[in-house]
Coordinates of C-alpha atoms in Angstrom, one line a residue:
Chain A
M56 CA 21.5 -7.1 16.7
I57 CA 21.4 -4.1 19.0
Q58 CA 23.8 -2.2 16.7
K59 CA 21.7 -3.1 13.7
A60 CA 18.6 -2.0 15.5
S61 CA 20.1 1.4 16.2
S62 CA 21.4 2.0 12.6
V63 CA 17.9 0.9 11.3
H64 CA 16.2 3.3 13.7
K65 CA 18.4 6.2 12.5
A66 CA 17.7 5.3 8.9
L67 CA 14.0 5.2 9.5
D68 CA 14.1 8.5 11.4
E69 CA 15.8 10.1 8.4
A70 CA 13.6 8.4 5.8
V71 CA 10.3 9.6 7.3
C72 CA 10.9 13.1 8.6
V73 CA 8.5 15.7 9.9
K74 CA 7.1 17.8 7.1
S75 CA 3.9 19.2 5.8
P76 CA 1.2 17.9 6.3
I77 CA 2.5 17.6 9.8
K78 CA -0.2 15.4 11.3
I79 CA 0.2 12.5 8.9
H80 CA 4.0 12.5 9.1
E81 CA 3.7 12.5 12.9
A82 CA 1.3 9.6 12.8
M83 CA 3.6 7.6 10.6
R84 CA 6.6 8.4 12.8
Y85 CA 4.7 7.7 16.0
S86 CA 4.3 4.0 15.2
L87 CA 7.5 3.6 13.0
L88 CA 9.8 4.9 15.7
A89 CA 8.0 3.5 18.7
G90 CA 10.7 1.0 19.3
G91 CA 10.1 -2.6 18.3
K92 CA 12.8 -5.2 18.0
R93 CA 13.6 -4.5 14.3
V94 CA 13.9 -8.2 13.7
R95 CA 12.9 -7.9 10.1
P96 CA 15.4 -5.3 9.1
A97 CA 18.1 -7.1 11.0
L98 CA 17.3 -10.3 9.0
C99 CA 17.3 -8.3 5.8
L100 CA 20.7 -6.8 6.4
A101 CA 22.3 -10.0 7.7
A102 CA 21.1 -11.9 4.5
C103 CA 22.5 -9.1 2.4
E104 CA 25.9 -9.4 4.1
L105 CA 25.9 -13.2 4.0
V106 CA 25.8 -13.2 0.2
G107 CA 28.6 -10.7 0.0
G108 CA 26.6 -7.4 -0.2
D109 CA 27.2 -4.3 1.8
E110 CA 24.8 -3.3 4.5
S111 CA 24.1 0.0 2.5
N112 CA 22.7 -2.0 -0.5
A113 CA 19.8 -3.3 1.6
M114 CA 19.2 -0.5 4.1
P115 CA 16.4 1.1 2.2
A116 CA 14.8 -2.3 1.8
A117 CA 15.3 -3.1 5.5
C118 CA 13.5 0.1 6.3
A119 CA 10.8 -0.6 3.8
V120 CA 10.1 -4.0 5.4
E121 CA 9.8 -2.3 8.8
M122 CA 7.4 0.3 7.3
I123 CA 5.2 -2.5 6.0
H124 CA 5.3 -4.3 9.4
T125 CA 4.3 -1.0 11.1
M126 CA 1.5 -0.5 8.6
S127 CA 0.1 -3.9 9.3
L128 CA 0.2 -3.3 13.1
I129 CA -1.6 0.1 12.7
H130 CA -4.4 -1.4 10.6
D131 CA -4.5 -4.6 12.7
D132 CA -5.1 -2.5 15.8
L133 CA -8.1 -0.6 14.3
P134 CA -11.5 -0.9 16.1
C135 CA -12.9 -2.7 13.1
M136 CA -10.1 -5.2 13.3
D137 CA -8.5 -6.3 16.6
N138 CA -9.5 -3.2 18.4
D139 CA -6.4 -2.9 20.4
D140 CA -5.4 0.1 22.4
L141 CA -1.9 -0.9 23.5
R142 CA 1.1 -1.6 21.3
R143 CA 4.8 -1.6 22.2
G144 CA 3.8 -0.2 25.6
K145 CA 2.1 2.9 24.1
P146 CA -1.4 3.8 23.0
T147 CA -2.1 2.6 19.5
N148 CA -2.1 4.9 16.5
H149 CA -5.8 5.4 16.2
I150 CA -6.1 6.2 19.9
V151 CA -3.6 9.0 19.5
F152 CA -4.4 10.3 16.0
G153 CA -8.0 9.1 15.3
E154 CA -9.2 6.2 13.1
D155 CA -9.2 8.2 9.9
V156 CA -5.6 9.3 10.2
A157 CA -4.5 5.8 11.4
V158 CA -6.0 4.3 8.2
L159 CA -4.2 6.9 6.1
A160 CA -0.9 6.6 8.1
G161 CA -0.9 2.9 7.2
D162 CA -1.7 3.5 3.6
S163 CA 1.1 6.1 3.4
L164 CA 3.7 3.8 5.0
L165 CA 2.7 1.0 2.6
A166 CA 3.2 3.3 -0.4
F167 CA 6.3 4.9 1.0
A168 CA 8.0 1.6 1.5
F169 CA 8.0 1.1 -2.3
E170 CA 9.0 4.7 -3.0
H171 CA 11.9 4.2 -0.6
I172 CA 13.2 1.0 -2.2
A173 CA 12.8 2.5 -5.7
T174 CA 14.4 5.8 -5.0
A175 CA 16.9 5.2 -2.2
T176 CA 18.6 1.9 -3.1
S177 CA 22.1 2.4 -4.3
G178 CA 24.8 0.2 -5.7
V179 CA 22.3 -2.4 -7.0
S180 CA 21.2 -3.2 -10.6
S181 CA 17.7 -2.1 -11.6
S182 CA 16.7 -5.6 -12.4
R183 CA 17.4 -6.7 -8.8
I184 CA 15.4 -3.7 -7.5
V185 CA 12.5 -4.7 -9.6
A186 CA 12.7 -8.3 -8.3
A187 CA 12.8 -6.9 -4.7
V188 CA 9.7 -4.8 -5.4
G189 CA 7.9 -7.8 -6.7
E190 CA 8.9 -10.0 -3.7
L191 CA 7.9 -7.4 -1.1
A192 CA 4.6 -6.6 -2.8
K193 CA 3.7 -10.3 -3.0
S194 CA 4.4 -10.8 0.7
I195 CA 1.8 -8.1 1.7
G196 CA -1.2 -8.8 -0.6
A197 CA -4.0 -11.3 -0.8
E198 CA -1.4 -14.1 -1.1
G199 CA 0.6 -12.9 1.8
L200 CA 0.0 -10.9 5.0
V201 CA -3.5 -9.9 4.0
A202 CA -4.4 -13.5 3.3
G203 CA -3.3 -14.4 6.8
Q204 CA -5.3 -11.6 8.3
V205 CA -8.5 -12.5 6.5
V206 CA -8.3 -16.2 7.4
D207 CA -7.4 -15.2 11.0
I208 CA -10.4 -12.9 11.3
S209 CA -12.8 -15.5 9.9
S210 CA -11.4 -18.2 12.3
T211 CA -11.6 -16.2 15.5
G212 CA -14.3 -17.7 17.6
Q213 CA -14.5 -20.8 15.5
S214 CA -14.1 -23.9 17.6
D215 CA -12.8 -26.3 14.9
V216 CA -9.6 -24.5 13.7
G217 CA -7.0 -27.2 13.1
L218 CA -3.2 -27.1 12.9
D219 CA -3.3 -26.8 9.1
Q220 CA -5.4 -23.7 9.2
L221 CA -3.4 -22.2 12.0
E222 CA -0.2 -22.8 10.0
F223 CA -1.8 -21.2 7.0
I224 CA -2.6 -18.1 9.1
H225 CA 0.9 -17.9 10.6
I226 CA 2.8 -18.5 7.4
H227 CA 0.9 -15.7 5.7
K228 CA 0.4 -13.3 8.5
T229 CA 3.9 -13.5 10.0
A230 CA 6.3 -15.6 8.0
A231 CA 5.6 -14.0 4.6
L232 CA 7.0 -10.7 5.6
L233 CA 10.0 -12.3 7.4
E234 CA 10.6 -14.3 4.3
A235 CA 10.5 -11.1 2.2
A236 CA 12.9 -9.4 4.5
V237 CA 15.5 -12.2 4.1
V238 CA 14.9 -12.7 0.4
L239 CA 15.1 -8.9 -0.3
G240 CA 18.4 -8.8 1.5
A241 CA 19.8 -11.7 -0.5
I242 CA 18.6 -10.3 -3.8
L243 CA 19.9 -6.8 -3.2
G244 CA 23.2 -8.2 -1.7
G245 CA 23.8 -9.9 -5.1
G246 CA 23.0 -13.5 -4.1
S247 CA 22.7 -16.2 -6.7
D248 CA 19.3 -17.8 -7.4
E249 CA 20.4 -20.8 -5.4
E250 CA 21.5 -18.7 -2.4
V251 CA 18.2 -16.8 -2.5
E252 CA 16.2 -20.0 -2.4
K253 CA 18.2 -21.5 0.5
L254 CA 17.7 -18.3 2.5
R255 CA 14.0 -18.3 1.6
K256 CA 13.7 -21.8 3.3
Y257 CA 15.6 -20.5 6.3
A258 CA 13.2 -17.6 6.5
R259 CA 10.1 -19.7 6.3
Q260 CA 11.2 -21.8 9.3
V261 CA 12.2 -18.7 11.2
G262 CA 8.9 -17.0 10.4
L263 CA 6.8 -19.8 11.7
L264 CA 9.1 -20.1 14.7
F265 CA 8.5 -16.4 15.4
Q266 CA 4.8 -16.9 15.6
V267 CA 4.9 -20.1 17.7
V268 CA 7.0 -18.2 20.2
D269 CA 4.6 -15.3 20.0
D270 CA 1.7 -17.7 20.9
I271 CA 3.7 -19.1 23.8
L272 CA 4.6 -15.6 25.1
D273 CA 0.9 -14.6 24.9
V274 CA -0.1 -17.2 27.5
T275 CA 3.0 -17.1 29.7
K276 CA 3.8 -13.4 30.0
S277 CA 2.0 -10.3 31.4
S278 CA 0.9 -7.2 29.3
Q279 CA 3.6 -5.2 31.0
E280 CA 6.3 -7.7 30.1
L281 CA 5.1 -7.8 26.5
G282 CA 4.3 -4.1 26.0
K283 CA 1.0 -5.2 24.4
T284 CA -2.2 -6.8 25.7
A285 CA -1.3 -10.3 26.9
G286 CA -3.7 -13.2 27.2
K287 CA -5.6 -11.8 24.3
D288 CA -5.6 -15.1 22.3
L289 CA -7.2 -16.9 25.3
A290 CA -9.7 -14.2 26.0
T291 CA -10.8 -14.2 22.3
D292 CA -10.7 -18.0 22.2
K293 CA -8.2 -17.8 19.3
A294 CA -6.5 -20.8 17.9
T295 CA -2.9 -20.9 19.0
Y296 CA -0.1 -23.5 19.1
P297 CA -0.4 -23.8 23.0
K298 CA -4.1 -24.3 22.6
L299 CA -3.9 -26.9 19.9
M300 CA -0.8 -28.9 21.0
G301 CA -0.2 -27.8 24.6
L302 CA 2.6 -25.6 25.9
E303 CA 5.2 -28.3 26.1
K304 CA 4.7 -29.6 22.6
S305 CA 4.7 -26.0 21.3
R306 CA 8.1 -25.5 22.9
E307 CA 9.4 -28.7 21.3
F308 CA 8.0 -27.5 17.9
A309 CA 9.8 -24.2 18.3
E310 CA 13.0 -26.0 19.0
K311 CA 12.5 -28.2 15.9
L312 CA 11.9 -25.1 13.7
N313 CA 15.0 -23.3 15.0
K314 CA 17.1 -26.4 14.3
E315 CA 15.7 -26.8 10.8
A316 CA 16.1 -23.1 10.0
K317 CA 19.8 -23.2 10.9
E318 CA 20.3 -26.4 8.8
Q319 CA 19.4 -24.3 5.7
L320 CA 22.5 -22.3 6.4
S321 CA 24.9 -25.2 6.3
G322 CA 26.0 -24.5 2.7
F323 CA 27.2 -21.0 3.6
D324 CA 30.5 -20.0 5.3
L325 CA 29.8 -20.6 8.9
E326 CA 31.4 -17.5 10.2
K327 CA 29.5 -15.3 7.8
A328 CA 26.3 -17.1 8.6
A329 CA 26.7 -16.4 12.4
P330 CA 24.4 -13.3 12.4
L331 CA 21.5 -15.3 10.9
I332 CA 22.2 -18.2 13.3
A333 CA 22.1 -15.7 16.2
L334 CA 18.9 -14.2 14.9
A335 CA 17.2 -17.6 14.8
D336 CA 18.3 -18.1 18.4
Y337 CA 17.2 -14.7 19.4
I338 CA 13.7 -15.3 17.9
A339 CA 13.5 -18.6 19.7
N340 CA 14.6 -17.3 23.1
R341 CA 13.0 -13.8 23.2
Q342 CA 11.0 -12.9 26.3
N343 CA 8.8 -10.3 24.7
Chain B
M131 CA -12.0 5.8 -24.8
I132 CA -14.6 3.1 -24.7
Q133 CA -12.3 0.6 -26.5
K134 CA -9.5 1.4 -24.0
A135 CA -11.9 1.0 -21.1
S136 CA -13.0 -2.4 -22.2
S137 CA -9.4 -3.7 -22.7
V138 CA -8.4 -2.3 -19.3
H139 CA -11.4 -4.0 -17.7
K140 CA -10.4 -7.3 -19.3
A141 CA -6.8 -6.8 -18.1
L142 CA -8.0 -6.0 -14.5
D143 CA -10.3 -9.0 -14.6
E144 CA -7.4 -11.3 -15.5
A145 CA -4.9 -9.7 -13.1
V146 CA -7.1 -10.1 -10.0
C147 CA -8.9 -13.4 -10.3
V148 CA -10.9 -15.4 -7.8
K149 CA -8.7 -17.6 -5.8
S150 CA -8.2 -18.6 -2.1
P151 CA -8.8 -16.9 0.2
I152 CA -12.0 -16.3 -1.8
K153 CA -13.5 -13.5 0.3
I154 CA -10.6 -11.0 0.0
H155 CA -10.3 -11.6 -3.7
E156 CA -14.0 -11.1 -4.1
A157 CA -13.9 -7.9 -2.2
M158 CA -11.0 -6.6 -4.3
R159 CA -12.8 -7.5 -7.5
Y160 CA -16.1 -6.1 -6.3
S161 CA -14.8 -2.5 -6.3
L162 CA -12.2 -2.9 -9.0
L163 CA -14.6 -4.3 -11.6
A164 CA -17.6 -2.1 -10.5
G165 CA -17.3 -0.1 -13.7
G166 CA -15.9 3.4 -13.4
K167 CA -14.8 5.5 -16.4
R168 CA -11.2 4.1 -16.4
V169 CA -10.0 7.7 -17.1
R170 CA -6.6 7.1 -15.4
P171 CA -5.7 3.9 -17.3
A172 CA -6.9 5.6 -20.6
L173 CA -4.5 8.5 -19.8
C174 CA -1.7 6.1 -19.0
L175 CA -2.1 4.1 -22.3
A176 CA -2.5 7.2 -24.4
A177 CA 0.7 8.8 -23.0
C178 CA 2.6 5.6 -23.7
E179 CA 1.4 5.5 -27.3
L180 CA 2.1 9.2 -27.8
V181 CA 5.8 8.8 -27.0
G182 CA 6.0 5.8 -29.3
G183 CA 5.4 2.9 -26.9
D184 CA 3.1 0.0 -27.5
E185 CA -0.1 -0.2 -25.4
S186 CA 1.2 -3.5 -23.9
N187 CA 4.2 -1.8 -22.4
A188 CA 2.0 0.3 -20.1
M189 CA -1.0 -2.0 -19.6
P190 CA 0.2 -3.4 -16.2
A191 CA 0.9 0.1 -15.0
A192 CA -2.5 1.3 -16.3
C193 CA -4.1 -1.5 -14.2
A194 CA -1.9 -0.6 -11.2
V195 CA -3.1 3.0 -11.3
E196 CA -6.7 1.9 -11.4
M197 CA -6.0 -0.5 -8.4
I198 CA -4.6 2.5 -6.4
H199 CA -7.6 4.6 -7.4
T200 CA -10.0 1.8 -6.3
M201 CA -8.1 1.4 -3.0
S202 CA -8.4 5.1 -2.3
L203 CA -12.2 4.9 -2.9
I204 CA -12.6 1.9 -0.6
H205 CA -10.7 3.5 2.3
D206 CA -12.3 6.9 1.6
D207 CA -15.8 5.4 1.9
L208 CA -15.1 3.8 5.3
P209 CA -17.3 4.9 8.3
C210 CA -14.2 6.5 10.0
M211 CA -13.6 8.5 6.8
D212 CA -16.4 9.8 4.5
N213 CA -18.9 7.2 5.7
D214 CA -20.4 6.7 2.3
D215 CA -22.7 3.8 1.4
L216 CA -23.1 4.4 -2.4
R217 CA -20.3 4.3 -5.0
R218 CA -20.7 3.8 -8.7
G219 CA -24.3 3.1 -8.1
K220 CA -23.6 0.1 -5.8
P221 CA -23.3 -0.4 -2.1
T222 CA -19.7 0.5 -1.0
N223 CA -17.2 -2.2 -0.2
H224 CA -17.6 -2.1 3.6
I225 CA -21.3 -2.3 3.4
V226 CA -21.0 -5.6 1.4
F227 CA -17.9 -7.2 3.0
G228 CA -17.6 -5.5 6.4
E229 CA -15.2 -2.8 7.5
D230 CA -12.4 -5.2 8.4
V231 CA -12.3 -6.8 5.0
A232 CA -12.7 -3.4 3.3
V233 CA -9.6 -2.1 5.0
L234 CA -7.7 -5.3 3.9
A235 CA -9.0 -5.2 0.4
G236 CA -7.7 -1.7 0.0
D237 CA -4.3 -2.7 1.5
S238 CA -4.2 -5.6 -0.8
L239 CA -5.0 -3.6 -3.9
L240 CA -2.3 -1.1 -2.9
A241 CA 0.3 -3.8 -2.6
F242 CA -0.8 -5.7 -5.7
A243 CA -0.5 -2.6 -7.8
F244 CA 3.3 -2.7 -7.2
E245 CA 3.5 -6.4 -7.6
H246 CA 1.7 -6.2 -11.0
I247 CA 4.0 -3.4 -12.3
A248 CA 7.1 -5.3 -11.1
T249 CA 6.2 -8.7 -12.4
A250 CA 3.9 -8.2 -15.4
T251 CA 5.5 -5.3 -17.3
S252 CA 7.2 -6.5 -20.5
G253 CA 9.3 -5.0 -23.2
V254 CA 10.6 -2.2 -20.9
S255 CA 14.0 -1.8 -19.3
S256 CA 14.3 -2.4 -15.5
S257 CA 15.5 1.1 -14.9
R258 CA 12.3 2.5 -16.4
I259 CA 10.2 0.1 -14.3
V260 CA 12.0 1.3 -11.1
A261 CA 11.3 4.9 -12.1
A262 CA 7.7 4.0 -12.6
V263 CA 7.5 2.4 -9.2
G264 CA 9.0 5.5 -7.6
E265 CA 6.6 7.8 -9.3
L266 CA 3.5 5.8 -8.5
A267 CA 4.4 5.3 -4.9
K268 CA 5.1 9.1 -4.5
S269 CA 1.7 9.9 -5.9
I270 CA 0.0 7.9 -3.2
G271 CA 1.8 8.7 0.1
A272 CA 2.0 11.6 2.5
E273 CA 3.2 13.9 -0.3
G274 CA 0.4 12.8 -2.7
L275 CA -3.1 11.3 -2.4
V276 CA -2.8 10.8 1.4
A277 CA -1.7 14.4 1.9
G278 CA -4.8 15.6 0.1
Q279 CA -7.0 13.3 2.1
V280 CA -5.6 14.5 5.4
V281 CA -5.9 18.2 4.6
D282 CA -9.4 17.5 3.2
I283 CA -10.4 15.8 6.5
S284 CA -9.1 18.6 8.6
S285 CA -10.7 21.3 6.5
T286 CA -14.2 19.8 6.5
G287 CA -16.5 22.1 8.5
Q288 CA -13.9 24.8 8.6
S289 CA -15.4 28.1 7.4
D290 CA -12.2 29.8 6.3
V291 CA -10.9 27.4 3.6
G292 CA -9.4 29.5 0.8
L293 CA -8.7 28.8 -2.8
D294 CA -5.0 28.0 -2.0
Q295 CA -6.0 25.3 0.5
L296 CA -8.6 23.9 -1.9
E297 CA -6.1 23.7 -4.7
F298 CA -3.6 21.9 -2.4
I299 CA -6.3 19.3 -1.5
H300 CA -7.3 18.8 -5.1
I301 CA -3.8 18.7 -6.5
H302 CA -2.9 16.0 -4.0
K303 CA -6.1 14.1 -3.7
T304 CA -7.0 13.9 -7.4
A305 CA -4.3 15.4 -9.6
A306 CA -1.3 13.5 -8.2
L307 CA -2.6 10.1 -9.3
L308 CA -3.8 11.4 -12.7
E309 CA -0.3 12.8 -13.1
A310 CA 1.3 9.5 -12.1
A311 CA -1.0 7.7 -14.7
V312 CA 0.3 10.0 -17.5
V313 CA 3.9 10.0 -16.3
L314 CA 4.0 6.2 -15.9
G315 CA 2.7 5.8 -19.5
A316 CA 5.3 8.2 -20.8
I317 CA 8.2 6.5 -18.9
L318 CA 7.2 3.0 -19.8
G319 CA 6.5 4.0 -23.4
G320 CA 10.1 5.1 -23.7
G321 CA 9.6 8.9 -23.6
S322 CA 12.6 11.3 -23.2
D323 CA 12.9 13.3 -20.0
E324 CA 11.6 16.3 -21.9
E325 CA 8.6 14.5 -23.1
V326 CA 7.9 13.1 -19.7
E327 CA 8.0 16.6 -18.2
K328 CA 5.7 18.1 -20.8
L329 CA 3.2 15.4 -20.2
R330 CA 3.5 15.9 -16.5
K331 CA 2.4 19.5 -16.9
Y332 CA -0.5 18.4 -19.1
A333 CA -1.5 15.9 -16.5
R334 CA -1.4 18.5 -13.7
Q335 CA -3.9 20.8 -15.5
V336 CA -6.1 17.8 -16.4
G337 CA -6.0 16.6 -12.8
L338 CA -7.2 19.9 -11.4
L339 CA -9.8 20.1 -14.2
F340 CA -11.1 16.7 -13.2
Q341 CA -11.7 17.9 -9.7
V342 CA -13.3 21.3 -10.6
V343 CA -15.7 19.4 -12.9
D344 CA -16.4 16.9 -10.0
D345 CA -17.3 19.8 -7.7
I346 CA -19.6 21.3 -10.4
L347 CA -21.3 18.0 -10.9
D348 CA -21.8 17.5 -7.2
V349 CA -24.0 20.6 -7.1
T350 CA -25.8 20.3 -10.4
K351 CA -26.6 16.6 -10.7
S352 CA -28.7 14.0 -8.8
S353 CA -27.3 10.9 -7.0
Q354 CA -28.9 8.8 -9.6
E355 CA -27.1 10.6 -12.4
L356 CA -23.8 10.4 -10.6
G357 CA -24.0 6.9 -9.2
K358 CA -22.8 8.3 -5.9
T359 CA -24.3 10.5 -3.2
A360 CA -24.8 14.0 -4.8
G361 CA -25.0 17.3 -2.9
K362 CA -22.7 15.8 -0.3
D363 CA -20.2 18.7 -0.5
L364 CA -23.0 21.2 0.3
A365 CA -24.5 19.0 3.0
T366 CA -21.1 18.7 4.8
D367 CA -20.4 22.4 4.1
K368 CA -17.2 21.4 2.3
A369 CA -15.1 23.9 0.4
T370 CA -15.6 23.5 -3.4
Y371 CA -14.9 25.6 -6.4
P372 CA -18.6 26.5 -6.9
K373 CA -18.8 27.5 -3.2
L374 CA -15.7 29.7 -3.3
M375 CA -15.9 31.2 -6.8
G376 CA -19.5 30.6 -7.9
L377 CA -20.8 28.2 -10.5
E378 CA -20.2 30.4 -13.5
K379 CA -16.6 31.3 -12.6
S380 CA -15.9 27.6 -11.8
R381 CA -17.0 26.7 -15.4
E382 CA -14.7 29.4 -16.8
F383 CA -11.8 28.1 -14.7
A384 CA -12.5 24.6 -16.0
E385 CA -12.4 25.9 -19.6
K386 CA -9.1 27.7 -18.9
L387 CA -7.5 24.5 -17.4
N388 CA -8.7 22.4 -20.4
K389 CA -7.1 25.0 -22.8
E390 CA -3.8 25.1 -20.8
A391 CA -3.6 21.3 -20.6
K392 CA -3.9 21.0 -24.4
E393 CA -1.3 23.7 -24.9
Q394 CA 1.3 21.4 -23.3
L395 CA 0.8 19.0 -26.1
S396 CA 1.7 21.5 -28.9
G397 CA 5.2 20.1 -29.2
F398 CA 3.9 16.7 -30.1
D399 CA 2.7 15.3 -33.4
L400 CA -0.9 16.6 -33.4
E401 CA -2.4 13.4 -34.8
K402 CA -0.7 11.2 -32.2
A403 CA -1.7 13.6 -29.5
A404 CA -5.4 13.4 -30.5
P405 CA -6.3 10.8 -27.8
L406 CA -4.9 13.0 -25.0
I407 CA -6.7 16.0 -26.4
A408 CA -9.9 14.0 -26.6
L409 CA -9.4 12.8 -23.0
A410 CA -9.1 16.4 -21.7
D411 CA -12.3 17.3 -23.5
Y412 CA -14.0 14.2 -22.2
I413 CA -13.0 15.1 -18.6
A414 CA -14.2 18.7 -19.1
N415 CA -17.5 17.7 -20.6
R416 CA -18.4 14.6 -18.6
Q417 CA -21.9 14.5 -17.1
N418 CA -21.2 12.0 -14.3

């Protein structure tokens, strides 16, 4: 995980370098290279290797997924959205560069993600690259990440948000991109349709797990421990798993999701599947 | 032109339909189907047909280019950017749907453009689709549209903006996407490398022409005639061609660009090139 994070960081650093116009590239790099756990790229690379591909086949896609994730954080933090001024322990993009540049930095990362997959992917057939572009794009738009954001915004402050609606938000806002990360890795690594679909199911469980854990951490950790504003869900009266089912039941639900995710890997060579098993455990047990 | 505009409108209407979550799809459709001249899609389809392709090969790309254009207008109109409340004769997206949804509608259109090219293009090899994705993405990001926006923002109010800087802004902010429209059409229509490059040069001249005419219209037409806030460049003391070289010289420059653009088409069958010649004239002579 740590080794993957460091090679992903290096690849991101090289993909988005400082050039003219300086300010926009600096804004993109500021958030892209601010650290982060690089969970999505790690999932992408591990899925690629599990189906027999080489890490290099999926590295541009792994970077692209992280660019999309970063874009969503930058736009999410804007004053007209969550209005957050702390992210990964640093001032958010619009605090440093201004709202206008933050909007554009997000747009630019979104576009560049596709440019990077299309122009930097090597050793993969064009038809697989086209499939990867389609999968990634779908995970972002009005049937993916954005759908989750929109329903999230409209439910904040609502007192009657149920588990179904909460799951809709999380599956779209968080799990869709995690799913894309895994599916892109499997496609670009040369996986069969059957392998891709098994890994998609693994990713869906892991994606929901990621968000359940996020909700738990929000109520149990400090801002300093998280590197972002803690207790925010409670303060904004947001629907979360701990709020709807209590802390203990949320933890049990997380354990169940982790178990089910790993079960999807049973058809694969256990040794080769070890990194994806470890990633599910990492996501389940993370402390920030 | 009118026939193309109507088939593009129909294709856009079908591509982005009303579904759950309703609000975000309505916001996307509101700006996408608000009219507009559909110049970019018309250029894309005409370039496709000029190199021997069928309109259907490039229709998803033509729609994608219009989605990107619409996204850039929605984000450009935001309070933190140009803060405009009138566009194509109607209230801007954020006025109707709120700033948060407007940001997300733009993001969603940007992502969907790539999904649409990747999943709806037919009768074209995957390698050409990958090339099209790369070209389109590059025209949007920090070396394309966004670069133009960023330099535009930082020059507003500056008193020493020269012609070079103005041309940089326009080539990136306007011409890059027009170029992508033509180049995508040529690639997806099966054009040779040589044909693609000739059409790229045509598009660059036409793109700059488009913006010079825009600048002229801003100082010579009323808001009602334009369907957007007129005289805005003057009010914000923005660098424009009329401001830097005077109205008469701007008109001469526009004529020169139109002539040079058409010259790039000399190697093609004149009859087949007629639509692109007509489009250059249309852009040169438009009144809104």
